[in-house]
């Protein structure tokens, strides 16, 4: 192998490279020069017969040529492929690609985060509890007696050995009070379960529980906190109404209504023609509940509240069927991105 021979191969290759127009020609070219028996491969093999100095010089030049050709072949291959595809698809392949699909948070997650954020601003700390509960935490410690309708087999999913799926987030109140000492301010979001299913009820839904215990906590504090929450979530101008109510774990108890967001108080199907919609239950912590967690009722006072996330999300966004939250159709979920 001589310098002139190398030169000849090089010129031949570079000249031929220019003329290649389709993948078959390209492949033939590759085989002719770079294949196992190709001219360059052979020439590289022939190097071993040369002196060390020649080997070095010609070897490096041959390798450069080899790399150059490999690169050019690949480049040409792409050019040819692209132009063929363009012809077939009648597409402009220089157009930018499709944007990747971006996910988003579920509307319920968004509202949970928003509500928690409002209460965190007021100094409430986020805590959680187990979804599988005992009758004691879910009912007994909350002053819900044996005969209370909430214990009905119809509504509660009972598991083995007296365990059950919590029917509300209120047991988290008990767990937190047993674990910590007052004063405390907690907010507890979570899944709850009841045997119920229609356009307004789902067997699994979400609640947020709130609890504040301190030396002096009044009914006025409770109303102030709830009013602040409602206006942050539904808007400054939201009309509010507090109604007396009953819960076994609070005394006195109340329910808070907001002016119907659909008809603005005129009366419609959603508010049952009353102009008002109930959004939460609340009250002052019942002495029996404090007794169950060994809090001295002469020293501590507190309020508690519980709200349903689905309900608030439905009102906030005008959604009329709770099942939409759990069907997970993309057209529904995407509208909350
Ligand atoms: N646990 C109640 C329910 O599921 C909601 C509730 C009402 C929670 C009043 C409270 C409360 O903490 O004080 O219907």
Coordinates of C-alpha atoms and ligand atoms in Angstrom, one line a residue:
X1 CA 0.0 0.0 0.0
X2 CA 1.4 3.3 -1.1
X3 CA 0.7 6.9 -0.6
X4 CA -0.6 7.2 -4.3
X5 CA -3.0 4.3 -3.7
X6 CA -4.4 6.0 -0.7
X7 CA -4.8 9.2 -2.6
X8 CA -6.7 7.3 -5.4
X9 CA -9.1 5.6 -3.0
X10 CA -9.8 9.0 -1.3
X11 CA -10.5 10.7 -4.6
X12 CA -12.7 7.9 -5.8
X13 CA -14.7 7.8 -2.6
X14 CA -15.2 11.6 -2.4
X15 CA -16.3 11.8 -6.0
X16 CA -18.7 8.9 -5.7
X17 CA -20.2 10.2 -2.5
X18 CA -21.5 13.2 -4.4
X19 CA -23.5 11.1 -6.8
X20 CA -25.4 9.0 -4.2
X21 CA -29.2 9.4 -4.4
X22 CA -31.0 6.5 -2.8
X23 CA -30.5 4.2 0.2
X24 CA -29.4 1.3 -2.1
X25 CA -26.6 3.3 -3.7
X26 CA -25.6 4.5 -0.3
X27 CA -25.4 0.9 1.1
X28 CA -23.4 -0.2 -1.9
X29 CA -21.0 2.6 -1.4
X30 CA -20.6 1.7 2.2
X31 CA -19.9 -1.9 1.4
X32 CA -17.4 -0.9 -1.3
X33 CA -15.3 1.2 0.9
X34 CA -16.1 0.4 4.5
X35 CA -17.4 -3.2 4.4
X36 CA -15.4 -6.2 5.5
X37 CA -13.8 -6.5 2.1
X38 CA -14.1 -2.8 1.4
X39 CA -11.2 -0.8 -0.1
X40 CA -10.5 1.2 3.1
X41 CA -10.8 -1.9 5.3
X42 CA -8.4 -3.7 3.1
X43 CA -6.0 -0.8 3.0
X44 CA -6.0 -0.7 6.8
X45 CA -5.2 -4.3 6.9
X46 CA -2.4 -3.9 4.4
X47 CA -0.7 -1.4 6.8
X48 CA 1.0 -4.1 8.7
X49 CA 3.4 -4.7 5.9
X50 CA 4.7 -1.2 6.1
X51 CA 7.5 0.3 8.1
X52 CA 6.5 1.8 11.4
X53 CA 6.8 5.4 10.2
X54 CA 4.7 4.8 7.0
X55 CA 2.2 2.9 9.1
X56 CA 1.7 5.8 11.4
X57 CA 1.4 8.4 8.7
X58 CA -0.9 6.4 6.3
X59 CA -2.8 4.8 9.2
X60 CA -3.8 8.1 10.6
X61 CA -4.8 9.4 7.3
X62 CA -6.8 6.3 6.5
X63 CA -8.6 6.4 9.8
X64 CA -9.5 10.0 9.2
X65 CA -10.9 9.2 5.8
X66 CA -12.9 6.3 7.3
X67 CA -14.4 8.5 10.0
X68 CA -15.2 11.1 7.5
X69 CA -17.0 8.7 5.2
X70 CA -18.9 7.1 8.0
X71 CA -20.1 10.5 9.1
X72 CA -21.0 11.6 5.6
X73 CA -22.9 8.3 4.9
X74 CA -25.0 8.8 8.0
X75 CA -25.7 12.4 7.1
X76 CA -26.7 11.4 3.5
X77 CA -28.8 8.6 4.9
X78 CA -30.8 11.0 7.0
X79 CA -31.2 13.5 4.2
X80 CA -32.5 10.8 1.9
X81 CA -34.9 9.3 4.5
X82 CA -36.3 12.7 5.4
X83 CA -36.9 13.7 1.8
X84 CA -38.6 10.3 1.1
X85 CA -40.8 10.6 4.1
X86 CA -41.7 14.1 3.1
X87 CA -42.7 12.9 -0.3
X88 CA -44.8 10.0 1.1
X89 CA -46.5 12.0 3.9
X90 CA -46.6 15.3 2.2
X91 CA -45.4 16.8 5.4
X92 CA -43.0 19.5 6.3
X93 CA -40.6 17.8 8.6
X94 CA -39.0 21.0 9.7
X95 CA -42.2 21.9 11.6
X96 CA -41.7 22.0 15.4
X97 CA -42.7 18.8 17.3
X98 CA -45.9 18.3 19.3
X99 CA -45.9 19.7 22.8
X100 CA -45.6 17.0 25.4
X101 CA -48.8 16.4 27.4
X102 CA -48.8 18.1 30.7
X103 CA -50.7 16.7 33.6
X104 CA -52.4 18.7 36.4
X105 CA -53.6 18.4 39.9
X106 CA -57.1 16.8 40.4
X107 CA -59.7 19.5 41.3
X108 CA -60.2 17.9 44.7
X109 CA -56.5 18.0 45.4
X110 CA -56.5 21.7 44.4
X111 CA -59.3 22.6 46.7
X112 CA -57.8 20.5 49.6
X113 CA -54.6 22.4 49.1
X114 CA -56.4 25.7 48.9
X115 CA -58.4 25.2 52.1
X116 CA -55.4 23.9 54.0
X117 CA -53.5 27.0 52.9
X118 CA -56.2 29.3 54.2
X119 CA -56.2 27.6 57.6
X120 CA -52.4 27.4 57.8
X121 CA -52.4 31.2 57.4
X122 CA -54.4 31.3 60.7
X123 CA -51.8 29.1 62.5
X124 CA -53.5 25.7 62.0
X125 CA -51.1 22.8 61.4
X126 CA -51.9 20.0 59.0
X127 CA -52.2 16.5 60.5
X128 CA -53.6 13.1 59.2
X129 CA -55.0 9.9 60.5
X130 CA -55.7 6.3 59.4
X131 CA -58.6 5.4 57.1
X132 CA -59.2 2.2 58.9
X133 CA -60.4 3.1 62.4
X134 CA -61.9 1.5 65.5
X135 CA -65.4 2.1 66.7
X136 CA -63.9 3.8 69.7
X137 CA -62.2 6.6 67.8
X138 CA -64.8 6.9 65.0
X139 CA -67.8 6.9 67.4
X140 CA -67.5 6.2 71.1
X141 CA -64.8 8.8 72.0
X142 CA -66.8 11.4 70.0
X143 CA -69.8 10.9 72.2
X144 CA -71.7 9.0 69.6
X145 CA -73.7 6.5 71.6
X146 CA -74.4 2.9 70.6
X147 CA -77.9 3.8 69.3
X148 CA -76.9 6.7 67.2
X149 CA -78.1 6.4 63.5
X150 CA -74.5 7.1 62.3
X151 CA -73.6 3.7 63.6
X152 CA -76.2 2.1 61.3
X153 CA -74.9 -0.8 59.3
X154 CA -76.3 1.0 56.2
X155 CA -73.9 3.9 56.4
X156 CA -70.7 2.4 57.9
X157 CA -68.5 -0.1 56.2
X158 CA -67.6 -2.5 58.9
X159 CA -64.4 -4.6 58.6
X160 CA -63.4 -7.6 60.6
X161 CA -62.7 -7.5 64.4
X162 CA -64.7 -4.4 65.0
X163 CA -62.6 -2.3 62.6
X164 CA -64.3 0.0 60.2
X165 CA -63.6 2.5 57.4
X166 CA -63.8 5.9 59.1
X167 CA -67.1 7.7 58.3
X168 CA -65.7 11.1 58.9
X169 CA -62.4 12.8 59.7
X170 CA -63.5 13.6 63.3
X171 CA -61.5 10.6 64.8
X172 CA -58.4 12.6 64.0
X173 CA -59.5 15.1 66.6
X174 CA -59.3 12.3 69.2
X175 CA -56.0 10.9 68.1
X176 CA -54.4 14.4 68.0
X177 CA -55.7 15.3 71.5
X178 CA -54.4 12.0 72.9
X179 CA -51.0 12.5 71.3
X180 CA -50.5 16.2 72.2
X181 CA -51.1 18.7 74.9
X182 CA -53.2 21.8 74.3
X183 CA -53.1 24.5 73.1
X184 CA -53.5 23.2 69.6
X185 CA -54.8 24.2 66.2
X186 CA -55.1 21.5 63.6
X187 CA -56.6 20.9 60.2
X188 CA -56.9 17.3 59.0
X189 CA -57.8 16.5 55.4
X190 CA -58.6 12.9 54.3
X191 CA -60.7 10.2 52.6
X192 CA -63.9 9.0 54.4
X193 CA -66.3 6.2 53.5
X194 CA -70.1 5.7 53.7
X195 CA -72.3 3.2 52.0
X196 CA -74.1 5.6 49.8
X197 CA -74.0 6.4 46.0
X198 CA -75.9 8.7 43.7
X199 CA -75.3 12.1 42.0
X200 CA -74.6 13.7 45.3
X201 CA -73.0 10.9 47.3
X202 CA -70.0 8.8 46.6
X203 CA -69.0 5.8 48.8
X204 CA -65.6 7.4 49.2
X205 CA -65.3 11.2 49.6
X206 CA -63.1 13.8 51.3
X207 CA -63.5 15.9 54.4
X208 CA -61.4 18.4 56.2
X209 CA -61.6 18.5 60.0
X210 CA -60.6 21.5 62.1
X211 CA -59.9 21.7 65.8
X212 CA -58.7 24.5 68.0
X213 CA -58.2 24.1 71.8
X214 CA -56.9 26.8 74.0
X215 CA -57.5 28.4 77.4
X216 CA -60.1 30.8 76.1
X217 CA -61.8 29.9 72.8
X218 CA -65.3 31.3 72.2
X219 CA -68.2 30.7 69.8
X220 CA -67.3 34.1 68.4
X221 CA -63.8 32.9 67.5
X222 CA -65.4 30.0 65.7
X223 CA -67.6 32.2 63.7
X224 CA -64.8 34.5 62.8
X225 CA -62.5 31.7 61.6
X226 CA -65.3 30.1 59.5
X227 CA -66.3 33.4 58.0
X228 CA -62.7 34.2 57.0
X229 CA -62.5 30.7 55.4
X230 CA -65.7 31.0 53.5
X231 CA -64.8 34.4 52.0
X232 CA -61.3 33.3 51.1
X233 CA -62.7 30.3 49.2
X234 CA -65.9 31.7 47.7
X235 CA -65.1 35.4 47.5
X236 CA -65.3 38.5 49.6
X237 CA -68.9 39.2 48.8
X238 CA -70.2 35.7 49.9
X239 CA -73.3 35.8 52.0
X240 CA -73.1 33.7 55.2
X241 CA -75.7 32.3 57.6
X242 CA -75.2 30.3 60.8
X243 CA -78.0 28.0 61.9
X244 CA -78.3 26.0 65.1
X245 CA -77.7 22.3 64.6
X246 CA -76.9 19.1 66.4
X247 CA -73.8 17.0 66.5
X248 CA -73.0 14.6 69.4
X249 CA -69.4 15.8 69.7
X250 CA -70.2 19.6 69.9
X251 CA -72.4 21.7 72.1
X252 CA -73.7 24.1 71.0
X253 CA -73.5 23.1 67.4
X254 CA -74.1 25.0 64.2
X255 CA -74.2 24.7 60.4
X256 CA -72.9 27.3 58.1
X257 CA -74.7 28.2 54.9
X258 CA -73.5 30.3 52.0
X259 CA -75.8 32.2 49.7
X260 CA -76.5 29.9 46.8
X261 CA -73.7 30.4 44.2
X262 CA -75.9 29.3 41.4
X263 CA -78.9 31.6 41.7
X264 CA -77.4 34.2 44.1
X265 CA -80.2 33.7 46.6
X266 CA -83.2 33.8 44.2
X267 CA -83.9 30.1 44.7
X268 CA -83.1 27.3 42.3
X269 CA -82.9 23.5 42.1
X270 CA -79.4 23.4 43.6
X271 CA -80.4 25.2 46.8
X272 CA -83.9 23.7 46.9
X273 CA -85.5 27.1 46.4
X274 CA -84.1 28.4 49.7
X275 CA -81.3 30.6 48.4
X276 CA -78.9 29.0 50.9
X277 CA -76.5 26.0 50.7
X278 CA -75.1 24.3 53.8
X279 CA -71.3 23.9 53.6
X280 CA -70.1 22.7 57.0
X281 CA -70.9 21.6 60.5
X282 CA -69.2 23.0 63.6
X283 CA -69.5 23.7 67.3
X284 CA -67.8 24.0 70.6
X285 CA -66.1 20.7 71.7
X286 CA -68.4 18.7 73.9
X287 CA -67.2 18.2 77.5
X288 CA -67.7 14.4 77.0
X289 CA -65.1 14.5 74.2
X290 CA -62.6 16.4 76.4
X291 CA -63.2 13.8 79.1
X292 CA -62.5 11.0 76.6
X293 CA -59.0 12.4 76.0
X294 CA -58.4 13.5 79.6
X295 CA -58.4 17.2 79.0
X296 CA -59.4 19.2 82.0
X297 CA -62.7 20.9 81.1
X298 CA -62.2 23.7 83.6
X299 CA -59.0 24.6 81.9
X300 CA -59.6 24.1 78.2
X301 CA -62.1 25.2 75.6
X302 CA -62.3 24.5 72.0
X303 CA -64.2 24.5 68.7
X304 CA -64.3 22.0 65.9
X305 CA -65.6 21.9 62.4
X306 CA -65.9 19.5 59.5
X307 CA -66.5 20.2 55.8
X308 CA -67.0 18.1 52.7
X309 CA -64.5 18.8 49.9
X310 CA -66.5 17.4 47.1
X311 CA -69.4 19.6 48.0
X312 CA -67.3 22.7 48.2
X313 CA -65.6 21.9 44.9
X314 CA -69.0 21.3 43.2
X315 CA -70.2 24.7 44.5
X316 CA -67.0 26.5 43.6
X317 CA -67.0 25.2 40.0
X318 CA -70.7 24.6 39.4
X319 CA -70.4 20.8 39.0
X320 CA -73.7 19.0 39.4
X321 CA -72.6 15.3 39.5
X322 CA -70.1 14.0 42.2
X323 CA -69.3 11.0 40.1
X324 CA -67.4 13.3 37.6
X325 CA -64.6 13.5 40.2
X326 CA -64.0 9.8 40.1
X327 CA -64.6 8.9 36.5
X328 CA -61.4 10.6 35.6
X329 CA -62.3 11.6 32.0
X330 CA -59.6 13.7 30.6
X331 CA -61.9 16.4 29.2
X332 CA -63.2 17.0 32.8
X333 CA -59.8 16.9 34.5
X334 CA -58.1 19.1 31.9
X335 CA -60.6 21.9 32.5
X336 CA -59.0 22.4 35.9
X337 CA -55.4 22.7 34.8
Ligands
LIG1 N1 -68.2 14.8 61.4 C1 -69.3 15.5 60.8 C2 -69.9 14.8 59.6 O1 -69.2 14.0 59.1 C3 -68.9 16.9 60.5 C4 -68.6 17.7 61.6 C5 -69.6 18.5 62.3 C6 -67.3 17.8 62.2 C7 -69.3 19.3 63.4 C8 -67.0 18.5 63.3 C9 -68.1 19.3 63.9 O2 -65.8 18.6 63.8 O3 -67.8 20.1 65.0 O4 -71.0 15.1 59.3

